Coordinates of N, CA and C in Angstrom, one line a residue:
M86 N -166.6 -38.6 54.6 CA -167.6 -39.1 53.7 C -168.6 -40.0 54.3
E87 N -168.0 -40.9 55.2 CA -168.9 -41.9 55.9 C -169.9 -41.2 56.7
A88 N -169.6 -40.1 57.4 CA -170.5 -39.4 58.2 C -171.7 -38.9 57.4
Y89 N -171.4 -38.4 56.2 CA -172.5 -37.9 55.3 C -173.4 -39.1 55.0
F90 N -172.8 -40.2 54.6 CA -173.7 -41.4 54.3 C -174.5 -41.8 55.4
E91 N -173.9 -41.9 56.6 CA -174.7 -42.3 57.8 C -175.9 -41.3 58.0
T92 N -175.7 -40.1 57.8 CA -176.8 -39.1 57.9 C -177.8 -39.4 56.9
F93 N -177.4 -39.7 55.7 CA -178.3 -40.0 54.6 C -179.2 -41.2 55.0
V94 N -178.6 -42.2 55.5 CA -179.3 -43.5 55.9 C -180.3 -43.1 57.0
R95 N -179.9 -42.3 57.9 CA -180.8 -41.9 59.0 C -182.1 -41.2 58.5
I96 N -181.9 -40.3 57.6 CA -183.0 -39.5 57.1 C -183.8 -40.0 55.9
Y97 N -183.3 -41.1 55.4 CA -183.9 -41.7 54.1 C -185.4 -41.9 54.2
D98 N -185.8 -42.6 55.2 CA -187.3 -42.9 55.3 C -188.1 -41.6 55.4
E99 N -187.7 -40.7 56.1 CA -188.4 -39.4 56.2 C -188.5 -38.6 54.9
H100 N -187.4 -38.5 54.2 CA -187.3 -37.6 53.1 C -187.4 -38.3 51.7
F101 N -187.0 -39.5 51.6 CA -186.9 -40.1 50.2 C -187.7 -41.3 50.0
S102 N -188.3 -42.0 51.0 CA -188.9 -43.3 50.8 C -190.2 -43.1 49.9
R103 N -190.9 -42.0 50.0 CA -192.1 -41.9 49.2 C -191.7 -41.9 47.7
Q104 N -190.7 -41.2 47.4 CA -190.3 -41.1 46.0 C -189.5 -42.3 45.4
Y105 N -188.6 -42.9 46.3 CA -187.8 -43.9 45.8 C -188.0 -45.3 46.4
G106 N -189.0 -45.4 47.3 CA -189.3 -46.7 47.9 C -188.5 -47.0 49.2
F107 N -188.7 -48.1 49.7 CA -188.1 -48.5 51.0 C -186.6 -48.6 50.9
W108 N -185.9 -48.4 52.0 CA -184.5 -48.5 52.1 C -184.1 -50.0 51.9
R109 N -183.1 -50.3 51.0 CA -182.6 -51.6 50.8 C -181.3 -51.8 51.5
P110 N -181.2 -52.7 52.5 CA -180.0 -52.8 53.3 C -178.8 -53.2 52.5
Y111 N -179.0 -54.0 51.4 CA -177.8 -54.4 50.6 C -177.1 -53.2 50.0
V112 N -177.9 -52.1 49.7 CA -177.2 -50.9 49.2 C -176.3 -50.3 50.2
E113 N -176.6 -50.4 51.5 CA -175.8 -49.9 52.5 C -174.5 -50.7 52.6
R114 N -174.6 -52.0 52.4 CA -173.4 -52.9 52.5 C -172.5 -52.5 51.3
V115 N -173.1 -52.3 50.1 CA -172.3 -52.0 48.9 C -171.5 -50.7 49.1
I116 N -172.3 -49.7 49.6 CA -171.7 -48.3 49.8 C -170.5 -48.4 50.8
Y117 N -170.7 -49.1 51.9 CA -169.7 -49.2 52.9 C -168.5 -50.0 52.4
R118 N -168.7 -51.0 51.5 CA -167.5 -51.6 50.9 C -166.8 -50.6 50.0
Y119 N -167.5 -49.8 49.3 CA -166.9 -48.8 48.4 C -166.1 -47.8 49.3
L120 N -166.7 -47.3 50.4 CA -166.1 -46.3 51.3 C -164.8 -46.9 52.0
D121 N -164.8 -48.2 52.2 CA -163.7 -48.9 52.9 C -162.5 -49.0 51.9
C122 N -162.7 -48.8 50.6 CA -161.6 -49.0 49.7 C -160.4 -48.2 50.1
G123 N -160.6 -47.0 50.5 CA -159.5 -46.1 50.9 C -158.7 -46.6 52.1
D124 N -159.3 -47.4 52.9 CA -158.7 -47.9 54.1 C -157.5 -48.8 53.7
F125 N -157.5 -49.4 52.5 CA -156.4 -50.3 52.1 C -155.4 -49.6 51.2
L126 N -155.4 -48.3 51.2 CA -154.5 -47.6 50.4 C -153.1 -47.8 50.9
G127 N -152.2 -48.3 50.1 CA -150.8 -48.6 50.6 C -150.7 -50.0 51.1
Y128 N -151.8 -50.8 51.1 CA -151.8 -52.1 51.6 C -151.1 -53.0 50.6
N129 N -150.1 -53.8 51.1 CA -149.3 -54.6 50.2 C -149.5 -56.1 50.7
P130 N -150.4 -56.8 50.1 CA -150.6 -58.2 50.6 C -149.3 -59.0 50.3
H131 N -148.8 -59.7 51.3 CA -147.7 -60.6 51.2 C -147.8 -61.5 52.4
C132 N -146.9 -62.5 52.4 CA -146.9 -63.5 53.5 C -145.5 -63.8 53.9
H133 N -145.3 -64.2 55.1 CA -144.0 -64.7 55.6 C -144.2 -66.1 56.0
I134 N -143.3 -66.9 55.6 CA -143.4 -68.4 55.8 C -142.1 -68.8 56.5
L135 N -142.2 -69.4 57.7 CA -141.1 -70.0 58.4 C -141.2 -71.5 58.2
M136 N -140.3 -72.1 57.6 CA -140.3 -73.6 57.4 C -139.0 -74.2 57.5
T137 N -138.9 -75.5 57.6 CA -137.7 -76.2 57.7 C -137.2 -76.7 56.3
D138 N -136.0 -76.9 56.2 CA -135.4 -77.5 55.0 C -135.5 -79.0 55.0
G139 N -135.8 -79.6 56.1 CA -135.8 -81.0 56.3 C -135.9 -81.4 57.8
C140 N -135.5 -82.6 58.1 CA -135.5 -83.0 59.5 C -134.5 -84.1 59.8
F141 N -134.1 -84.2 61.0 CA -133.2 -85.3 61.5 C -134.0 -86.6 61.8
Y142 N -133.5 -87.7 61.5 CA -134.2 -88.9 61.8 C -133.2 -90.0 62.1
G143 N -133.7 -91.1 62.8 CA -132.9 -92.2 63.1 C -131.9 -91.9 64.3
N144 N -131.2 -93.0 64.7 CA -130.3 -92.9 65.9 C -129.0 -92.2 65.5
K145 N -128.6 -92.2 64.3 CA -127.3 -91.7 63.8 C -127.4 -90.2 63.4
G146 N -128.5 -89.5 63.6 CA -128.7 -88.1 63.3 C -128.6 -87.8 61.8
M147 N -129.2 -88.7 61.0 CA -129.3 -88.5 59.6 C -130.2 -87.4 59.3
F148 N -129.9 -86.6 58.3 CA -130.7 -85.4 57.9 C -131.4 -85.7 56.6
R149 N -132.7 -85.6 56.6 CA -133.4 -85.8 55.3 C -133.9 -84.5 54.8
V150 N -133.6 -84.1 53.6 CA -134.0 -82.9 53.0 C -135.5 -83.0 52.6
A151 N -136.2 -81.9 52.8 CA -137.7 -81.9 52.5 C -137.8 -81.8 51.0
P152 N -138.9 -82.4 50.4 CA -139.1 -82.2 49.0 C -139.4 -80.8 48.6
P153 N -139.0 -80.4 47.4 CA -139.3 -79.0 47.0 C -140.7 -78.6 47.0
L154 N -141.0 -77.4 47.3 CA -142.4 -76.9 47.3 C -142.9 -76.7 45.9
E155 N -144.2 -77.0 45.8 CA -144.8 -76.7 44.5 C -145.3 -75.2 44.6
L156 N -144.5 -74.3 44.1 CA -144.8 -72.9 44.3 C -146.1 -72.4 43.6
K157 N -146.4 -73.1 42.5 CA -147.7 -72.7 41.8 C -148.9 -73.0 42.7
K158 N -148.9 -74.0 43.4 CA -150.0 -74.3 44.3 C -150.0 -73.3 45.5
L159 N -148.9 -73.0 46.0 CA -148.8 -72.0 47.1 C -149.3 -70.6 46.6
E160 N -148.9 -70.3 45.4 CA -149.3 -69.0 44.8 C -150.8 -69.0 44.5
A161 N -151.4 -70.1 44.1 CA -152.8 -70.2 43.9 C -153.6 -70.0 45.2
I162 N -153.1 -70.6 46.3 CA -153.8 -70.4 47.6 C -153.7 -68.9 48.0
F163 N -152.5 -68.3 47.9 CA -152.4 -66.9 48.2 C -153.3 -66.0 47.4
Q164 N -153.3 -66.2 46.1 CA -154.2 -65.4 45.3 C -155.7 -65.6 45.6
H165 N -156.0 -66.8 45.9 CA -157.4 -67.1 46.4 C -157.8 -66.3 47.6
K166 N -156.9 -66.3 48.6 CA -157.1 -65.6 49.9 C -157.2 -64.1 49.7
V167 N -156.3 -63.6 48.9 CA -156.3 -62.1 48.7 C -157.6 -61.7 47.9
K168 N -157.9 -62.5 46.9 CA -159.1 -62.2 46.0 C -160.4 -62.1 46.9
H169 N -160.5 -63.1 47.7 CA -161.8 -63.2 48.5 C -161.8 -62.2 49.6
R170 N -160.7 -61.7 50.0 CA -160.7 -60.7 51.1 C -161.3 -59.4 50.5
F171 N -161.1 -59.1 49.2 CA -161.5 -57.9 48.6 C -162.7 -58.0 47.8
T172 N -163.3 -59.2 47.6 CA -164.5 -59.3 46.8 C -165.7 -59.1 47.6
P173 N -166.6 -58.2 47.2 CA -167.8 -58.0 47.9 C -168.7 -59.2 48.0
P174 N -169.6 -59.3 48.9 CA -170.5 -60.5 49.0 C -171.4 -60.5 47.8
I175 N -172.0 -61.7 47.5 CA -172.9 -61.8 46.4 C -174.2 -61.1 46.8
L176 N -174.6 -60.2 45.9 CA -175.8 -59.4 46.2 C -177.0 -60.1 45.6
P177 N -178.2 -59.9 46.2 CA -179.4 -60.5 45.6 C -179.6 -60.0 44.2
R178 N -180.3 -60.9 43.4 CA -180.6 -60.5 42.0 C -181.5 -59.3 42.0
R179 N -181.3 -58.5 40.9 CA -182.1 -57.3 40.8 C -183.5 -57.7 40.5
T180 N -184.4 -57.1 41.2 CA -185.8 -57.4 41.0 C -186.5 -56.1 40.6
R181 N -187.5 -56.3 39.8 CA -188.3 -55.2 39.3 C -189.3 -54.8 40.4
V182 N -189.3 -53.6 40.8 CA -190.2 -53.1 41.8 C -191.1 -52.0 41.1
V183 N -192.4 -52.1 41.3 CA -193.3 -51.1 40.7 C -193.9 -50.4 41.8
Y184 N -193.9 -49.1 41.8 CA -194.5 -48.2 42.8 C -195.7 -47.5 42.2
N185 N -196.8 -47.6 42.9 CA -198.0 -46.9 42.6 C -198.2 -45.8 43.5
I186 N -197.6 -44.7 43.3 CA -197.7 -43.5 44.2 C -198.6 -42.5 43.4
R187 N -199.7 -42.1 44.1 CA -200.6 -41.2 43.5 C -200.8 -40.0 44.3

């Protein structure tokens, strides 16, 4: 599918620009984002964390237990990272273009 789109982009100016106007690069970015969706089929976002339960301190080898994690905060960070990985960039506002082709 991507090869067909690349061909379309190559021939756009020659075949379609008179009727539909100049090629808008942001359209290409949007289409490639759409075409890339299949690349993540079966993708399972998850994370592995290696951390300690606490640490030893002092001369007598006392062990201090780490405070419990705030899992809601960790979950929020993870959701933010995943969301922004798959969110397309902000596109320019739609503008009205008038063509006078005679």
